Short mmCIF file of C-alpha atoms in Angstrom, two decimals:
data_model
loop_
_atom_site.label_atom_id
_atom_site.label_comp_id
_atom_site.label_asym_id
_atom_site.label_seq_id
_atom_site.Cartn_x
_atom_site.Cartn_y
_atom_site.Cartn_z
CA GLU A 19 -0.23 0.27 -0.27
CA MET A 20 2.59 2.59 1.20
CA GLN A 21 4.73 1.58 -2.78
CA ASP A 22 1.48 2.52 -4.49
CA VAL A 23 0.74 5.56 -2.44
CA GLU A 24 3.85 6.83 -2.81
CA ASP A 25 3.47 5.70 -7.25
CA ALA A 26 0.45 8.23 -6.97
CA LEU A 27 2.85 10.22 -5.65
CA GLU A 28 5.15 10.27 -8.58
CA ARG A 29 2.17 9.89 -10.96
CA ALA A 30 0.86 13.30 -9.03
CA GLU A 31 3.85 14.81 -9.48
CA GLY A 32 4.30 13.91 -13.57
CA VAL A 33 0.76 14.86 -13.77
CA SER A 34 1.91 18.38 -12.12
CA ARG A 35 4.96 18.34 -14.93
CA SER A 36 2.46 18.33 -17.59
CA HIS A 37 0.51 20.67 -16.52
CA ARG A 38 3.02 23.15 -15.90
CA ASP A 39 3.96 22.45 -19.36
CA ALA A 40 0.84 22.43 -20.55
CA SER A 41 -0.03 25.62 -18.99
CA GLN A 42 3.40 27.11 -20.08
CA ARG A 43 2.77 26.27 -23.40
CA ILE A 44 -1.04 27.97 -23.17
CA GLU A 45 0.56 31.22 -22.23
CA SER A 46 3.65 31.09 -25.12
CA ALA A 47 0.38 30.37 -27.38
CA ALA A 48 -1.93 33.21 -25.48
CA ILE A 49 1.15 35.45 -25.88
CA SER A 50 2.22 34.45 -29.22
CA ASP A 51 -1.22 35.14 -30.62
CA GLU A 52 -2.26 38.17 -30.63
CA ARG A 53 -5.00 37.88 -32.18
CA MET A 54 -5.92 36.11 -29.37
CA SER A 55 -9.12 38.24 -27.58
CA SER A 56 -8.38 39.78 -24.07
CA GLU A 57 -11.57 37.65 -23.00
CA ARG A 58 -10.30 34.48 -24.41
CA LEU A 59 -7.29 35.38 -22.72
CA GLU A 60 -8.66 36.23 -19.39
CA SER A 61 -10.65 33.16 -19.92
CA THR A 62 -7.81 30.61 -20.03
CA LYS A 63 -5.66 31.78 -17.41
CA ALA A 64 -8.53 31.37 -15.16
CA SER A 65 -8.84 28.12 -16.42
CA LEU A 66 -5.42 27.97 -16.08
CA GLU A 67 -5.46 29.14 -12.53
CA THR A 68 -7.85 26.65 -11.89
CA LEU A 69 -6.40 23.93 -12.72
CA LYS A 70 -3.16 24.89 -11.16
CA SER A 71 -6.00 25.08 -8.04
CA LYS A 72 -7.62 21.93 -7.81
CA HIS A 73 -3.48 20.48 -9.00
CA ALA A 74 -2.40 21.43 -5.83
CA ALA A 75 -5.79 20.45 -3.76
CA ALA A 76 -4.90 16.81 -5.43
CA LEU A 77 -1.52 17.05 -4.88
CA GLN A 78 -1.91 18.04 -0.62
CA ALA A 79 -4.32 15.74 -0.67
CA LEU A 80 -2.10 12.83 -1.74
CA ARG A 81 0.57 14.22 0.79
CA ASP A 82 -1.56 13.70 3.52
CA ALA A 83 -3.23 10.62 2.50
CA HIS A 84 0.31 9.44 2.46
CA GLU A 85 1.20 10.83 6.04
CA ALA A 86 -1.82 9.33 7.35
CA ASP A 87 -0.99 6.01 5.87
CA THR A 88 2.56 5.83 6.91
CA MET A 89 1.57 6.75 10.56
CA ARG A 90 -0.97 4.09 10.56
CA ARG A 91 1.41 1.67 9.27
CA ARG A 92 3.76 2.76 11.89
CA GLU A 93 1.49 2.31 14.59
CA GLU A 94 0.62 -1.39 12.76
CA TRP A 95 4.15 -2.13 13.36
CA ASN A 96 4.84 -0.86 16.56
CA VAL A 97 2.02 -3.51 17.91
CA GLU A 98 3.15 -6.01 15.99
CA SER A 99 6.50 -5.44 16.65
CA GLU A 100 5.41 -5.81 20.45
CA LYS A 101 3.83 -8.64 19.87
CA MET A 102 6.66 -10.16 18.47
CA ILE A 103 9.27 -9.21 21.44
CA THR A 104 6.29 -10.72 23.66
CA ARG A 105 6.39 -13.92 21.79
CA ARG A 106 10.00 -14.58 22.02
CA GLU A 107 10.56 -13.52 25.50
CA GLN A 108 8.26 -15.95 26.54
CA ASN A 109 9.88 -18.44 24.34
CA HIS A 110 13.30 -17.53 25.65
CA ALA A 111 11.83 -18.05 28.90
CA CYS A 112 10.59 -21.45 28.43
CA ALA A 113 13.66 -22.60 26.10
CA VAL A 114 16.02 -21.72 29.34
CA ARG A 115 13.60 -23.54 31.85
CA ASP A 116 14.34 -26.22 29.41
CA LEU A 117 18.08 -25.63 29.43
CA GLU A 118 17.93 -25.38 32.85
CA SER A 119 15.62 -28.84 33.44
CA HIS A 120 18.29 -30.18 30.69
CA ALA A 121 21.40 -28.91 32.30
CA ALA A 122 20.50 -30.28 36.08
CA GLU A 123 19.78 -34.17 34.33
CA LEU A 124 22.87 -33.70 32.76
CA ARG A 125 24.91 -33.36 35.97
CA LYS A 126 22.93 -36.04 37.45
CA THR A 127 23.52 -37.84 35.06
CA HIS A 128 27.11 -36.98 34.84
CA GLN A 129 27.54 -36.95 38.68
CA THR A 130 26.57 -41.75 38.44
CA HIS A 131 29.09 -42.12 36.07
CA THR A 132 31.42 -40.34 37.90
CA GLU A 133 30.80 -42.25 40.89
CA ARG A 134 30.41 -45.12 39.12
CA MET A 135 33.97 -44.62 36.59
CA LYS A 136 35.84 -43.85 40.75
CA GLN A 137 34.61 -47.02 42.13
CA GLU A 138 35.53 -49.16 38.69
CA PHE A 139 39.03 -47.15 38.53
CA GLU A 140 39.52 -47.85 42.12
CA ASP A 141 38.35 -51.40 41.38
CA LYS A 142 41.11 -51.85 39.00
CA LEU A 143 43.55 -49.84 40.36
CA SER A 144 43.37 -52.73 43.64
CA ALA A 145 43.26 -55.95 41.53
CA GLN A 146 45.86 -54.10 39.47
CA VAL A 147 47.56 -53.50 43.00
CA ALA A 148 47.56 -56.69 44.27
CA ALA A 149 48.11 -58.16 41.38
CA LEU A 150 52.00 -56.29 41.74
CA HIS A 151 51.84 -56.88 44.62
CA ALA A 152 51.93 -60.59 44.32
CA GLN A 153 54.36 -60.51 41.34
CA HIS A 154 57.16 -58.89 43.90
CA GLU A 155 56.68 -61.04 46.27
CA SER A 156 56.96 -63.55 43.91
CA SER A 157 59.86 -61.80 41.62
CA ARG A 158 61.22 -61.16 45.77
CA ALA A 159 61.34 -65.35 46.43
CA ALA A 160 62.94 -65.82 43.30
CA PHE A 161 65.78 -63.72 43.77
CA GLU A 162 65.98 -64.67 47.26
CA LEU A 163 66.54 -68.29 46.28
CA ARG A 164 68.71 -67.50 43.72
CA LEU A 165 70.70 -65.63 46.23
CA VAL A 166 70.58 -68.37 47.88
CA ALA A 167 72.39 -70.59 44.90
CA GLU A 168 74.74 -68.14 43.94
CA ARG A 169 76.26 -68.07 47.95
CA ASP A 170 75.78 -71.60 48.36
CA ALA A 171 78.07 -71.87 44.95
CA LEU A 172 80.78 -68.77 46.00
CA ALA A 173 80.93 -70.71 49.85
CA THR A 174 81.54 -73.68 47.67
CA LYS A 175 84.25 -71.51 45.49
CA VAL A 176 85.59 -70.11 48.19
CA GLY A 177 86.74 -73.19 49.67
CA SER A 178 87.84 -75.18 46.68
CA LEU A 179 89.76 -72.41 46.35
CA GLU A 180 91.02 -72.73 50.65
CA LEU A 181 91.51 -75.81 50.13
CA MET A 182 94.02 -75.62 46.26
CA HIS A 183 95.65 -72.44 48.44
CA SER A 184 96.35 -75.16 51.31
CA ALA A 185 97.58 -77.34 49.21
CA ALA A 186 99.32 -74.55 47.45
CA GLN A 187 101.02 -73.90 51.05
CA GLN A 188 102.00 -77.37 51.57
CA HIS A 189 103.49 -77.81 48.03
CA ILE A 190 105.52 -75.32 48.31
CA SER A 191 107.12 -75.75 52.34
CA LEU A 192 107.78 -78.96 51.02
#
């Protein structure tokens, strides 16, 4: 509708230009035609003034209608904007409530999952510690056995060396 009013204003201004052009042609024709009677000239001028006056009134009426339409549209737009803002605020509040509810559910799920994972980790860690402890004990026992075996082997070698040393000393003293 606003475009229609603007188009109408443009057409009215075009008509105004046409009227001005026509009035200029009429005035030119009236001046150049010296044979035209003064009565006819006055009548033409009066018609031209009447036409100008009607055109000015029509143009002002169009401007007034355009301004009134613009004000009406602006008021309608303000009302619609307020409604839209209210709807958006309501939708936003609803979305915030949904998000808060979802966040609470996620926190509960996360806490439950964390506790379960912690318990599983502690159980696995306890099992690993027990396995490592058993492995350590087994390794320590094996090491002690090997150490005892090596000590016994060294003691045997030392005994053997002492016998050889003693034999060598007896041999030297002979």
